[in-house]
Amino acid sequence: MHVELARHERSRRSGWRWAWLAAAVLLASLANATQPTAARVDRQRLLAADKEPGNWMAHGRTYSEQRFSPLERINDGNVAQLGLAWHARLDIDHGTEATPLVIDGVMYTTGARSIVYAFDARSGTLLWKYDPKVPGDRLGKGCCDIVNRGVAAWNGRIYFASFDGRLIALDARRGRKVWEVQTVDLKRSYTVTGAPRIVNGKVIIGNGGAEFGVRGYVTAYDARNGRQAWRFYTVPAGPAKPGDDAVTKMMAASWPAGAVWAFGGGGTVWDSMAYDPQLNLLYLGVGNASPWNRYVRNPGRGDNLFLSSIVALNADNGRYVWHYQTTPNEGWDYTATQHLILADLPLGEQMVPVIMQAPKNGFFYVLDRRNGKLVSAQPFSKVTWATHVDLATGRPVENPDVSDYSQQAKLTWPGPLGAHNWNPMAYSPRTGLVYIPEQEAPFPYINDPNARFNRRGWNTGVTLPPAPEDAASVAQMLQLFKGSLLAWDPVQQKPAWKVPYKSPGNGGLLATAGNLVFQGTADGRFVAYSADKGETLWQTDAQSGIVAAPISYAVDGEQYIAVMVGWGGGFPRYAGQIAAQNQVRTVSRVLVYKLGGSQVLPALAALAPADPPPPSTADAATIDRGRQLFSAHCSFCHGAAAVSGGSVPDLRRMSVATRQSFAGIVLGGLRLQAGMPAFAELLSLPDVEAINAYLVKRAHDEIAERVQQSSATP
Ligand code: CA
């Protein structure tokens, strides 16, 4: 009896325990449904981001996109003790351009082919991975590598856009898809590489593709369900569809009669945006024209709004508020998609809310961000296409000796690489300086009367001339290509200090309250400088060229510096001769550093030796035809003069098997799934044979160069 009672009592208690447990689980799951447990980012938290400096919750850390970390445990006094805390290899070695987010101890970032990764930010343990499985036939639709610049976070979800234009919401805790929406017309060569921004519960995303021929726009979607909230087109629809509102009429009037519309006009917003919560203005950086060639596109010489402009929209409804056009009648790929920074600057007697940009065209702009009025503009790099920006009109004054390329080729600074490209700048409110990955890279623009336009390939209307091949000419050419880290005083509009680099294409910037600036370089180093003077305080070998911008975050009081590495993107892929000069490879990783970090990167495996090429038997005329065709159709991905930048196969080292199926690959799309488009509509079989003859010749050139180098080395 006694035993029976005890047993009954035990089972009664255990029954209660089960009931409590069930209730707790139910409550927890209810709480989960309404209260996300990861990436709980909202408007309030983003506006108060400085109160939690250990987190990096948005692309530029805050809506102002300053890329300034208030953390100062790592500073100019101790940065020499920085060491590797952890590293993680990404799935694909390609251009790696993402800015990671770190929220409450978890890092969310992206790699090539738009793959999303979540890591434990302290240990580097992979928590989850999401592969949107971009179809192979879309991979060849982009101008500038299969890159992705990062994710956005909002209310328990991670948002990103895939290369093929899908905006995808993931559950932040497990990386499972919640919803997905197609944001572009797949009949045109649209791609998406930029990071979304999230304002007031709306996810905003642009697109790219102006080199192929598309019409640019940005779209806002409801973060909860992916429903479209608004869409803003950056160029008019064409002469058949004149608008009736004042803004559309203003845009249309800037595209006078004769303008070429067939290629969409361009104006893609493929990277930069910023948001001012007080003004509720969303700022867009708008890209170049489709086609570049302004004599073909724009014989009436209109301004072609809103190409190469900064446009301010009401963030709630996407309505136009103001614009500032950096390059009217754009004709050089002078995008104004470059990084936009909001700050309050002491100008005259007062603090003025400004927006700052150093677009491709080489001028540093300070605008009043309330109304778009030009405050000042000065060249921050070598600029030959214009003499200055007129303060009264706000317009650049062209130098026709250089800017008129209608009749003959004009070597012009900057070229399409820009005096500054997408690689983010940083602004330190402590030093008052903007840190710019500045570069000099000229280009010989020529109005191509034989420009062939089509819907499948490159549509710039500007010929890409073959690059030099012999060592002396290559060295001479490379001397024209320079880079620097430039610390710019935006109030005085002049440099504060400058660190010269061997080459252009260096990484984005991070500034910290520890009087530090961090930057990765094209020659594979990750460097810390003092923010006030530009002294080199620490550097390390990253085993790959770096194009992305670093971030800083803290977990449990420990400060970390993180950077994505992986040499690639538009220019790095094309400029294989620069990668060869710098002796860098493309190795895609996340590298994370802390004081006293003691991890070591594993040594890289040596490159496998190439199969010997067949004898070069083609005549000089065939090889030269192959050279011209290669330059026009192949070089932008496979590298100028067939020297690969690292992320796409070097065709001088083709295997015997690849060479045997070369025509099938180029014309028939045998490697479509790897990202190699089919060129059947653009090239013939004799064309492909000429290209192959040229590549055989270049394979022999490389072997001869190696022999020469090894005999020159004592
Ligand atoms: Ca472009």
XYZ file of C-alpha atoms and ligand atoms in Angstrom:
715
model
C 0.000 0.000 0.000
C 2.743 2.327 1.018
C 4.672 1.349 -2.103
C 1.557 1.806 -4.252
C 0.990 5.348 -2.948
C 4.575 6.303 -3.528
C 4.416 4.979 -7.072
C 1.150 6.862 -7.656
C 2.702 10.042 -6.242
C 5.748 9.637 -8.536
C 3.602 9.149 -11.607
C 1.387 12.126 -10.626
C 4.480 14.328 -10.245
C 5.978 13.096 -13.473
C 2.624 13.791 -15.193
C 2.795 17.373 -13.961
C 6.355 17.597 -15.135
C 5.328 16.462 -18.621
C 2.476 18.943 -18.641
C 4.808 21.766 -17.650
C 7.343 20.711 -20.229
C 4.685 20.571 -22.964
C 3.417 24.020 -21.969
C 6.945 25.414 -21.990
C 7.613 23.959 -25.456
C 4.315 25.377 -26.715
C 5.103 28.810 -25.263
C 8.578 28.707 -26.738
C 7.256 27.817 -30.178
C 4.649 30.592 -29.937
C 7.410 32.976 -28.925
C 9.447 31.724 -31.884
C 6.588 32.476 -34.221
C 6.422 36.103 -33.139
C 9.869 36.715 -31.709
C 12.780 35.693 -33.915
C 15.827 34.380 -32.113
C 18.489 35.518 -34.595
C 19.164 38.684 -36.592
C 16.506 40.653 -34.701
C 17.219 43.872 -36.558
C 14.592 46.587 -36.825
C 14.400 50.339 -37.451
C 14.888 51.244 -33.782
C 17.943 49.049 -33.439
C 19.500 50.320 -36.686
C 18.942 53.967 -35.715
C 20.653 53.282 -32.373
C 23.474 51.199 -33.920
C 26.165 53.238 -32.121
C 24.810 51.914 -28.787
C 25.875 48.391 -29.791
C 29.187 48.919 -31.608
C 29.983 45.188 -31.387
C 27.392 44.492 -34.094
C 27.591 45.338 -37.807
C 23.896 45.154 -38.672
C 23.711 46.840 -42.090
C 25.863 46.982 -45.231
C 27.746 50.188 -44.305
C 27.191 49.427 -40.550
C 24.686 52.292 -40.241
C 22.219 53.899 -42.665
C 24.820 56.660 -43.193
C 27.113 54.021 -44.758
C 30.206 55.556 -43.122
C 31.877 52.170 -42.503
C 33.282 53.543 -39.281
C 33.516 51.215 -36.269
C 33.382 52.902 -32.833
C 35.316 49.922 -31.382
C 38.771 50.859 -30.051
C 40.151 47.861 -28.139
C 42.312 47.281 -31.227
C 44.097 50.606 -31.755
C 47.199 52.286 -33.144
C 49.101 51.311 -29.985
C 48.531 47.545 -30.125
C 47.557 46.670 -33.707
C 51.021 45.135 -34.258
C 49.813 42.206 -32.078
C 46.980 41.394 -34.486
C 46.890 37.746 -35.559
C 44.543 35.358 -37.336
C 41.636 34.286 -35.089
C 39.905 32.053 -37.653
C 39.544 31.510 -41.377
C 37.026 29.744 -43.567
C 37.333 28.657 -47.207
C 34.376 29.427 -49.478
C 32.971 26.928 -51.970
C 34.149 28.705 -55.128
C 37.388 30.606 -55.773
C 36.095 33.694 -57.586
C 35.824 37.432 -57.028
C 34.727 37.920 -53.408
C 33.163 41.330 -52.814
C 30.825 40.910 -49.827
C 30.680 42.989 -46.682
C 29.693 40.544 -43.914
C 27.052 41.427 -41.300
C 27.634 40.379 -37.688
C 24.595 40.307 -35.411
C 24.706 38.955 -31.854
C 27.677 36.683 -32.462
C 26.689 35.372 -35.904
C 28.351 36.407 -39.185
C 26.214 36.389 -42.352
C 28.043 36.744 -45.643
C 28.049 35.712 -49.309
C 30.442 34.276 -51.875
C 30.497 33.654 -55.619
C 27.324 32.274 -57.276
C 25.372 34.109 -54.526
C 25.950 31.395 -51.898
C 25.055 32.628 -48.379
C 27.019 31.547 -45.290
C 26.331 31.923 -41.542
C 29.335 31.452 -39.238
C 29.774 31.559 -35.481
C 31.577 34.922 -35.414
C 33.853 33.840 -32.551
C 34.984 30.430 -33.776
C 34.273 30.416 -37.514
C 32.114 27.286 -37.191
C 29.740 27.103 -40.162
C 26.172 27.315 -38.806
C 24.384 27.019 -42.141
C 24.800 27.612 -45.843
C 22.238 28.450 -48.525
C 22.931 27.896 -52.219
C 20.300 29.537 -54.477
C 21.554 27.322 -57.347
C 21.954 30.026 -59.988
C 21.376 28.302 -63.362
C 24.557 27.930 -65.426
C 23.114 29.736 -68.422
C 22.745 32.927 -66.328
C 26.348 32.968 -65.112
C 27.629 34.328 -68.423
C 25.132 37.211 -68.421
C 27.157 39.507 -66.172
C 29.913 41.924 -67.094
C 31.978 41.575 -63.985
C 32.269 38.139 -62.439
C 29.686 36.065 -60.531
C 30.103 38.152 -57.400
C 27.759 39.156 -54.587
C 28.244 42.066 -52.205
C 26.298 40.801 -49.203
C 23.064 40.366 -47.281
C 20.639 42.533 -45.308
C 18.973 41.572 -42.006
C 15.513 42.404 -40.700
C 13.324 40.932 -37.976
C 14.800 37.439 -37.864
C 15.447 37.076 -41.575
C 18.411 37.372 -43.899
C 17.738 38.883 -47.326
C 19.939 38.628 -50.401
C 19.630 38.712 -54.178
C 20.893 35.922 -56.413
C 22.920 36.554 -59.588
C 19.860 35.621 -61.670
C 17.785 38.350 -60.048
C 15.807 36.591 -57.315
C 15.330 38.390 -53.990
C 15.286 35.684 -51.320
C 14.309 35.836 -47.626
C 15.886 33.223 -45.333
C 15.090 32.304 -41.752
C 18.190 33.683 -39.979
C 18.454 30.817 -37.497
C 18.448 27.884 -39.893
C 19.020 29.433 -43.329
C 15.773 28.059 -44.727
C 13.951 29.890 -47.492
C 10.862 31.838 -46.385
C 9.983 33.483 -49.700
C 11.527 34.322 -53.057
C 10.556 36.756 -55.810
C 12.002 37.274 -59.310
C 12.999 40.951 -59.628
C 14.181 41.085 -63.267
C 13.087 40.143 -66.793
C 15.085 37.018 -67.672
C 14.704 37.755 -71.390
C 17.294 40.538 -70.944
C 20.848 40.313 -69.557
C 19.986 41.516 -66.066
C 22.056 40.330 -63.128
C 22.047 41.258 -59.444
C 25.271 41.504 -57.447
C 24.459 44.255 -54.906
C 23.388 43.935 -51.283
C 19.750 44.814 -50.543
C 18.993 47.680 -48.134
C 16.009 47.565 -45.763
C 14.087 50.702 -44.780
C 10.844 50.743 -42.781
C 10.124 47.076 -43.506
C 10.786 47.373 -47.248
C 13.627 45.492 -48.936
C 15.144 47.600 -51.723
C 17.134 46.039 -54.553
C 18.557 47.270 -57.873
C 20.229 45.352 -60.707
C 23.045 45.414 -63.270
C 23.569 44.706 -66.953
C 24.150 48.077 -68.659
C 27.138 46.705 -70.637
C 24.768 44.246 -72.322
C 21.775 46.552 -72.684
C 19.059 46.845 -70.036
C 16.868 49.549 -68.464
C 17.792 50.287 -64.851
C 15.387 50.417 -61.913
C 15.086 49.745 -58.206
C 12.225 47.900 -56.529
C 10.993 47.850 -52.936
C 9.375 44.668 -51.574
C 7.483 44.075 -48.333
C 9.991 42.291 -46.055
C 7.221 40.104 -44.626
C 6.008 38.481 -47.820
C 7.911 39.774 -50.871
C 4.996 41.784 -52.267
C 6.132 44.653 -54.481
C 5.656 48.044 -52.784
C 7.062 50.349 -55.482
C 9.439 50.480 -58.444
C 11.451 53.456 -59.740
C 12.915 53.483 -63.272
C 16.130 55.468 -63.667
C 15.725 56.071 -67.427
C 12.581 56.647 -69.529
C 10.801 53.800 -71.293
C 11.428 55.160 -74.814
C 9.805 57.459 -77.367
C 6.688 55.313 -77.711
C 5.790 55.821 -74.064
C 6.048 59.512 -73.162
C 5.075 59.973 -69.529
C 2.503 62.424 -68.286
C 3.963 63.394 -64.899
C 6.538 66.175 -64.517
C 9.410 63.869 -63.549
C 8.932 61.506 -66.501
C 8.643 64.499 -68.844
C 11.872 65.966 -67.472
C 13.629 62.616 -68.000
C 12.223 62.161 -71.540
C 13.226 65.707 -72.582
C 16.842 64.864 -71.734
C 16.796 62.058 -74.358
C 16.251 64.130 -77.550
C 15.238 62.791 -80.960
C 17.574 60.159 -82.379
C 18.427 58.599 -79.037
C 18.956 54.840 -79.265
C 16.456 53.067 -77.031
C 16.781 49.483 -78.183
C 19.259 48.642 -75.468
C 17.285 49.992 -72.537
C 19.366 53.088 -71.871
C 21.260 51.624 -68.909
C 21.292 53.515 -65.613
C 21.414 50.444 -63.429
C 21.616 50.813 -59.635
C 23.930 47.876 -59.098
C 25.588 48.801 -55.848
C 25.277 51.884 -53.713
C 22.366 53.265 -51.691
C 22.096 55.265 -48.457
C 19.203 56.402 -46.265
C 18.556 59.484 -44.144
C 15.937 58.643 -41.479
C 15.257 62.304 -40.579
C 14.537 63.299 -44.185
C 13.154 59.817 -45.008
C 15.161 60.006 -48.239
C 16.634 56.982 -49.980
C 19.669 57.849 -52.110
C 20.515 55.812 -55.224
C 23.820 55.692 -57.096
C 22.878 55.346 -60.798
C 25.089 53.672 -63.396
C 26.352 54.210 -66.924
C 24.668 54.272 -70.321
C 23.697 51.406 -72.642
C 25.617 51.691 -74.953
C 28.601 53.670 -73.642
C 29.208 55.257 -77.051
C 27.394 58.593 -76.781
C 27.713 59.355 -80.515
C 25.693 56.248 -81.294
C 23.313 56.450 -78.324
C 22.720 60.158 -78.031
C 23.316 62.100 -81.279
C 21.106 64.917 -79.932
C 23.524 65.380 -77.008
C 20.889 65.448 -74.284
C 21.852 64.977 -70.646
C 20.180 61.534 -70.596
C 18.682 61.586 -67.093
C 19.253 59.870 -64.693
C 22.414 58.225 -66.058
C 25.478 58.726 -63.822
C 23.396 60.530 -61.199
C 22.631 60.476 -57.502
C 18.840 60.340 -57.132
C 16.927 60.931 -53.878
C 13.560 59.196 -53.441
C 10.900 59.212 -50.752
C 11.673 55.865 -49.091
C 8.004 55.032 -48.444
C 6.612 55.412 -51.961
C 9.678 55.601 -54.238
C 8.734 59.050 -55.559
C 11.444 61.287 -57.009
C 12.604 64.133 -54.733
C 15.863 65.437 -56.287
C 18.775 64.387 -58.479
C 22.320 65.457 -59.194
C 23.935 64.291 -62.429
C 27.716 63.860 -62.160
C 28.281 63.219 -65.903
C 25.671 64.647 -68.320
C 25.692 62.868 -71.742
C 27.759 60.050 -70.247
C 30.083 58.335 -72.731
C 32.831 56.573 -70.782
C 31.089 54.082 -68.440
C 31.288 56.806 -65.772
C 28.850 55.243 -63.333
C 27.752 57.115 -60.224
C 27.007 53.812 -58.501
C 30.009 54.268 -56.226
C 29.736 54.349 -52.443
C 27.495 57.096 -50.997
C 28.380 58.416 -47.536
C 26.174 60.637 -45.350
C 27.822 62.922 -42.784
C 27.419 66.320 -41.162
C 30.333 68.552 -42.156
C 31.431 71.933 -40.746
C 31.037 74.139 -43.818
C 31.308 77.854 -43.180
C 29.483 78.788 -39.999
C 27.307 75.708 -39.748
C 27.115 71.932 -39.822
C 25.635 70.870 -43.155
C 24.034 67.452 -43.747
C 25.899 66.246 -46.835
C 26.115 63.237 -49.123
C 29.559 62.441 -50.526
C 30.647 60.397 -53.525
C 33.845 59.724 -55.462
C 32.359 58.258 -58.670
C 34.294 56.794 -61.584
C 34.607 60.193 -63.328
C 37.353 61.327 -60.913
C 35.660 64.220 -59.051
C 34.913 64.117 -55.322
C 31.403 65.512 -54.777
C 29.934 67.071 -51.637
C 26.190 67.760 -51.971
C 23.643 69.143 -49.522
C 21.599 65.975 -49.040
C 18.389 67.876 -48.248
C 18.095 69.245 -51.781
C 20.941 67.855 -53.941
C 22.627 71.236 -54.294
C 26.331 71.020 -55.140
C 28.522 72.254 -52.274
C 31.880 71.459 -53.896
C 33.603 69.139 -56.382
C 37.314 68.672 -56.982
C 39.343 66.027 -58.862
C 40.737 63.391 -56.476
C 42.672 61.539 -59.208
C 44.084 62.172 -62.665
C 41.210 63.599 -64.754
C 41.604 64.594 -68.409
C 38.047 64.449 -69.825
C 36.939 67.620 -67.982
C 38.790 70.644 -66.643
C 36.602 71.281 -63.570
C 33.069 71.281 -62.219
C 31.376 74.656 -62.499
C 29.974 75.581 -59.092
C 27.282 77.889 -60.482
C 25.747 75.330 -62.852
C 26.871 72.199 -61.017
C 28.041 70.772 -64.363
C 31.447 69.450 -65.417
C 33.268 71.496 -68.073
C 34.521 69.024 -70.682
C 37.935 69.282 -72.285
C 36.983 68.556 -75.923
C 40.584 67.745 -76.902
C 40.115 64.592 -74.860
C 36.379 64.180 -74.369
C 35.511 64.216 -78.105
C 36.281 60.693 -79.313
C 33.846 60.840 -82.233
C 36.577 60.896 -84.918
C 39.699 59.398 -83.368
C 40.748 57.355 -80.350
C 41.417 59.408 -77.203
C 43.426 57.981 -74.340
C 41.396 59.243 -71.390
C 41.747 59.383 -67.595
C 39.807 57.852 -65.930
C 38.872 54.839 -68.065
C 35.944 52.469 -67.455
C 37.653 51.096 -64.340
C 37.107 54.548 -62.823
C 39.253 56.695 -60.573
C 37.304 54.824 -57.897
C 35.094 51.804 -58.436
C 32.580 49.951 -56.205
C 35.190 49.131 -53.542
C 33.743 50.983 -50.537
C 35.332 54.068 -49.001
C 35.161 54.841 -45.261
C 34.629 58.084 -43.335
C 36.003 58.661 -39.848
C 34.171 61.335 -37.840
C 37.276 61.337 -35.571
C 39.708 62.453 -38.301
C 37.105 64.046 -40.571
C 38.707 62.210 -43.515
C 37.254 60.042 -46.270
C 39.470 57.069 -47.203
C 39.312 56.275 -50.926
C 40.690 53.271 -52.887
C 41.846 55.647 -55.627
C 43.320 54.505 -58.943
C 44.627 55.630 -62.327
C 43.632 53.456 -65.267
C 43.269 55.166 -68.657
C 41.403 53.806 -71.682
C 41.578 54.619 -75.428
C 37.931 55.430 -76.240
C 36.988 55.255 -79.904
C 33.650 55.738 -81.642
C 33.367 52.335 -83.278
C 31.593 52.716 -86.637
C 31.435 48.929 -86.973
C 29.928 48.350 -83.531
C 27.619 45.384 -83.777
C 24.693 45.402 -81.405
C 22.799 42.334 -80.343
C 20.845 41.038 -77.423
C 23.277 38.281 -76.530
C 26.605 39.941 -75.908
C 28.536 43.039 -74.995
C 26.874 46.257 -76.244
C 29.081 49.216 -75.420
C 29.690 50.551 -78.943
C 33.323 51.051 -77.947
C 36.029 48.693 -79.204
C 38.171 46.915 -76.654
C 41.635 47.036 -78.295
C 44.008 44.062 -77.934
C 46.462 44.455 -75.049
C 50.229 44.337 -75.666
C 51.921 40.940 -75.388
C 55.693 41.394 -75.379
C 57.305 41.975 -71.992
C 58.641 45.471 -72.723
C 55.283 46.797 -73.999
C 53.413 45.156 -71.103
C 55.770 46.803 -68.593
C 55.342 50.152 -70.345
C 51.542 49.824 -70.262
C 51.457 48.758 -66.617
C 53.340 51.930 -65.668
C 50.203 53.867 -66.619
C 48.134 51.849 -64.123
C 48.407 53.018 -60.528
C 46.542 52.788 -57.258
C 46.607 54.394 -53.858
C 44.941 54.668 -50.506
C 43.935 58.319 -50.500
C 42.865 60.104 -47.290
C 40.703 62.987 -48.496
C 39.614 66.064 -46.550
C 36.033 66.646 -47.781
C 35.799 70.151 -46.249
C 39.011 71.475 -47.814
C 38.530 69.203 -50.863
C 42.182 68.168 -50.881
C 44.306 65.149 -49.945
C 45.476 64.758 -46.335
C 47.846 61.872 -47.110
C 48.317 59.131 -49.683
C 49.867 55.645 -49.727
C 50.852 54.622 -53.287
C 50.307 51.040 -54.491
C 51.836 49.037 -57.339
C 48.537 48.707 -59.170
C 44.843 49.660 -59.231
C 42.019 47.413 -58.034
C 42.719 47.543 -54.293
C 40.132 46.651 -51.663
C 37.490 48.674 -49.818
C 38.088 50.485 -46.532
C 37.246 50.309 -42.841
C 37.966 53.145 -40.376
C 37.864 52.580 -36.602
C 37.853 54.663 -33.425
C 41.229 53.089 -32.610
C 42.772 55.600 -35.074
C 43.034 52.824 -37.649
C 42.213 52.277 -41.293
C 42.226 48.729 -42.736
C 42.578 47.808 -46.406
C 43.324 44.712 -48.460
C 45.452 45.158 -51.573
C 45.622 43.929 -55.148
C 48.992 42.359 -54.338
C 47.545 40.147 -51.605
C 48.272 41.998 -48.364
C 45.910 43.029 -45.560
C 47.196 46.251 -43.993
C 46.453 48.518 -40.986
C 47.346 52.210 -41.219
C 47.076 55.002 -38.676
C 43.940 56.949 -39.627
C 45.431 60.377 -38.987
C 48.793 59.972 -40.739
C 48.687 56.903 -42.958
C 51.602 55.130 -41.287
C 51.751 51.384 -41.937
C 51.313 49.766 -38.504
C 50.674 46.104 -39.396
C 50.339 43.874 -42.447
C 49.858 40.225 -43.268
C 49.874 37.935 -46.317
C 46.295 37.098 -47.355
C 47.342 34.540 -50.037
C 44.965 36.246 -52.499
C 44.316 39.687 -53.907
C 41.594 41.509 -51.932
C 38.809 43.653 -53.372
C 36.189 43.647 -50.552
C 35.960 46.021 -47.576
C 36.759 44.864 -44.012
C 34.434 45.196 -41.008
C 34.949 45.153 -37.244
C 32.778 43.538 -34.580
C 33.004 42.310 -30.993
C 31.812 39.181 -29.185
C 32.158 38.848 -25.392
C 34.330 41.971 -25.260
C 36.846 40.679 -27.835
C 37.200 42.904 -30.922
C 37.674 41.295 -34.334
C 38.599 42.606 -37.795
C 37.148 40.564 -40.670
C 37.682 40.697 -44.428
C 36.521 38.571 -47.357
C 39.374 37.770 -49.722
C 39.235 36.512 -53.326
C 40.752 38.370 -56.283
C 38.137 38.914 -58.983
C 35.373 41.144 -60.309
C 35.283 43.092 -63.587
C 38.701 44.711 -63.821
C 40.720 42.063 -61.895
C 39.401 39.380 -64.243
C 40.282 41.414 -67.342
C 43.654 42.662 -66.048
C 45.398 39.298 -65.804
C 48.696 41.012 -66.547
C 48.330 42.914 -63.260
C 47.652 39.686 -61.328
C 50.749 38.206 -63.013
C 52.832 41.251 -62.060
C 51.561 41.053 -58.453
C 51.901 37.245 -58.410
C 48.474 36.843 -56.823
C 45.981 34.037 -57.135
C 42.259 33.879 -56.429
C 41.659 32.081 -53.142
C 38.252 32.868 -51.606
C 38.069 32.959 -47.830
C 36.801 34.802 -44.776
C 39.791 35.969 -42.714
C 39.183 37.149 -39.117
C 41.829 38.721 -36.874
C 42.088 39.570 -33.163
C 44.835 40.698 -30.789
C 47.072 37.709 -30.082
C 45.363 35.534 -32.719
C 47.674 32.630 -33.546
C 46.065 30.732 -36.430
C 48.137 30.209 -39.576
C 46.787 29.893 -43.121
C 47.612 26.527 -44.700
C 50.154 26.840 -47.521
C 48.620 26.956 -51.009
C 49.108 23.954 -53.261
C 51.273 24.617 -56.317
C 49.422 25.021 -59.620
C 49.294 21.839 -61.675
C 51.611 22.005 -64.729
C 49.832 22.690 -68.010
C 49.637 20.173 -70.845
C 52.169 21.090 -73.540
C 50.438 23.016 -76.365
C 50.432 21.695 -79.946
C 52.926 23.331 -82.319
C 51.975 26.825 -83.490
C 51.440 26.319 -87.238
C 48.859 28.977 -88.159
C 49.881 31.902 -90.361
C 50.340 35.382 -88.906
C 47.103 36.710 -90.439
C 45.020 33.970 -88.791
C 46.702 34.518 -85.431
C 46.061 38.245 -85.685
C 42.397 37.676 -86.535
C 42.229 35.417 -83.489
C 43.818 38.177 -81.411
C 41.160 40.729 -82.485
C 38.303 38.279 -81.901
C 39.686 37.175 -78.548
C 40.006 40.781 -77.413
C 36.458 41.657 -78.483
C 34.651 38.548 -77.214
C 36.784 36.671 -74.694
C 39.241 39.000 -72.963
C 36.858 40.640 -70.511
C 36.501 37.320 -68.646
C 39.591 35.329 -69.683
C 41.979 38.288 -69.416
C 43.655 40.797 -71.698
C 46.229 39.117 -73.992
C 44.851 35.755 -72.712
C 46.515 36.171 -69.303
C 43.837 35.128 -66.789
C 43.127 37.276 -63.727
C 42.765 34.082 -61.685
C 39.092 33.251 -61.269
C 38.439 32.102 -64.849
C 40.557 29.434 -66.637
C 43.801 30.655 -68.226
C 43.334 29.588 -71.858
C 47.081 29.450 -72.488
C 47.097 26.391 -70.208
C 44.207 24.518 -71.790
C 44.300 20.774 -71.278
C 44.467 18.457 -74.295
C 40.855 17.376 -73.605
C 39.589 20.982 -73.465
C 41.429 21.869 -76.661
C 39.807 18.909 -78.419
C 36.298 20.103 -77.514
C 37.144 23.817 -77.883
C 34.651 24.539 -80.696
C 31.891 22.696 -78.831
C 32.595 24.738 -75.710
C 32.727 28.127 -77.470
C 29.907 27.635 -79.974
C 27.830 24.849 -78.478
C 27.772 25.773 -74.802
C 29.356 22.538 -73.477
C 30.508 24.418 -70.351
C 27.323 26.424 -69.834
C 26.881 25.078 -66.310
C 30.337 26.343 -65.391
C 29.408 29.821 -66.603
C 30.879 29.771 -70.133
C 28.235 31.177 -72.535
C 27.624 29.780 -76.044
C 28.814 32.120 -78.803
C 27.074 30.456 -81.768
C 25.226 33.680 -82.666
C 28.374 35.825 -82.535
C 31.193 33.620 -83.839
C 31.668 31.151 -86.702
C 33.742 27.960 -86.776
C 36.617 29.702 -88.664
C 36.472 32.462 -85.996
C 36.883 29.853 -83.260
C 39.767 28.222 -85.136
C 41.494 31.630 -85.371
C 40.986 32.205 -81.634
C 42.418 28.761 -80.939
C 45.446 29.533 -83.156
C 45.996 32.731 -81.176
C 45.758 30.831 -77.863
C 48.284 28.223 -79.049
C 50.632 31.067 -79.914
C 50.080 32.632 -76.463
C 50.772 29.248 -74.798
C 54.156 29.161 -76.537
C 54.768 32.804 -75.561
C 54.228 31.909 -71.901
C 56.629 28.973 -72.071
C 59.254 31.225 -73.705
C 58.721 33.901 -71.004
C 59.260 31.301 -68.259
C 62.473 30.075 -69.856
C 63.654 33.696 -70.124
C 62.745 34.422 -66.482
C 64.470 31.318 -65.128
C 67.639 32.052 -67.143
C 67.545 35.689 -65.894
C 67.309 34.539 -62.251
C 70.822 33.820 -60.861
Ca 29.467 49.753 -66.288
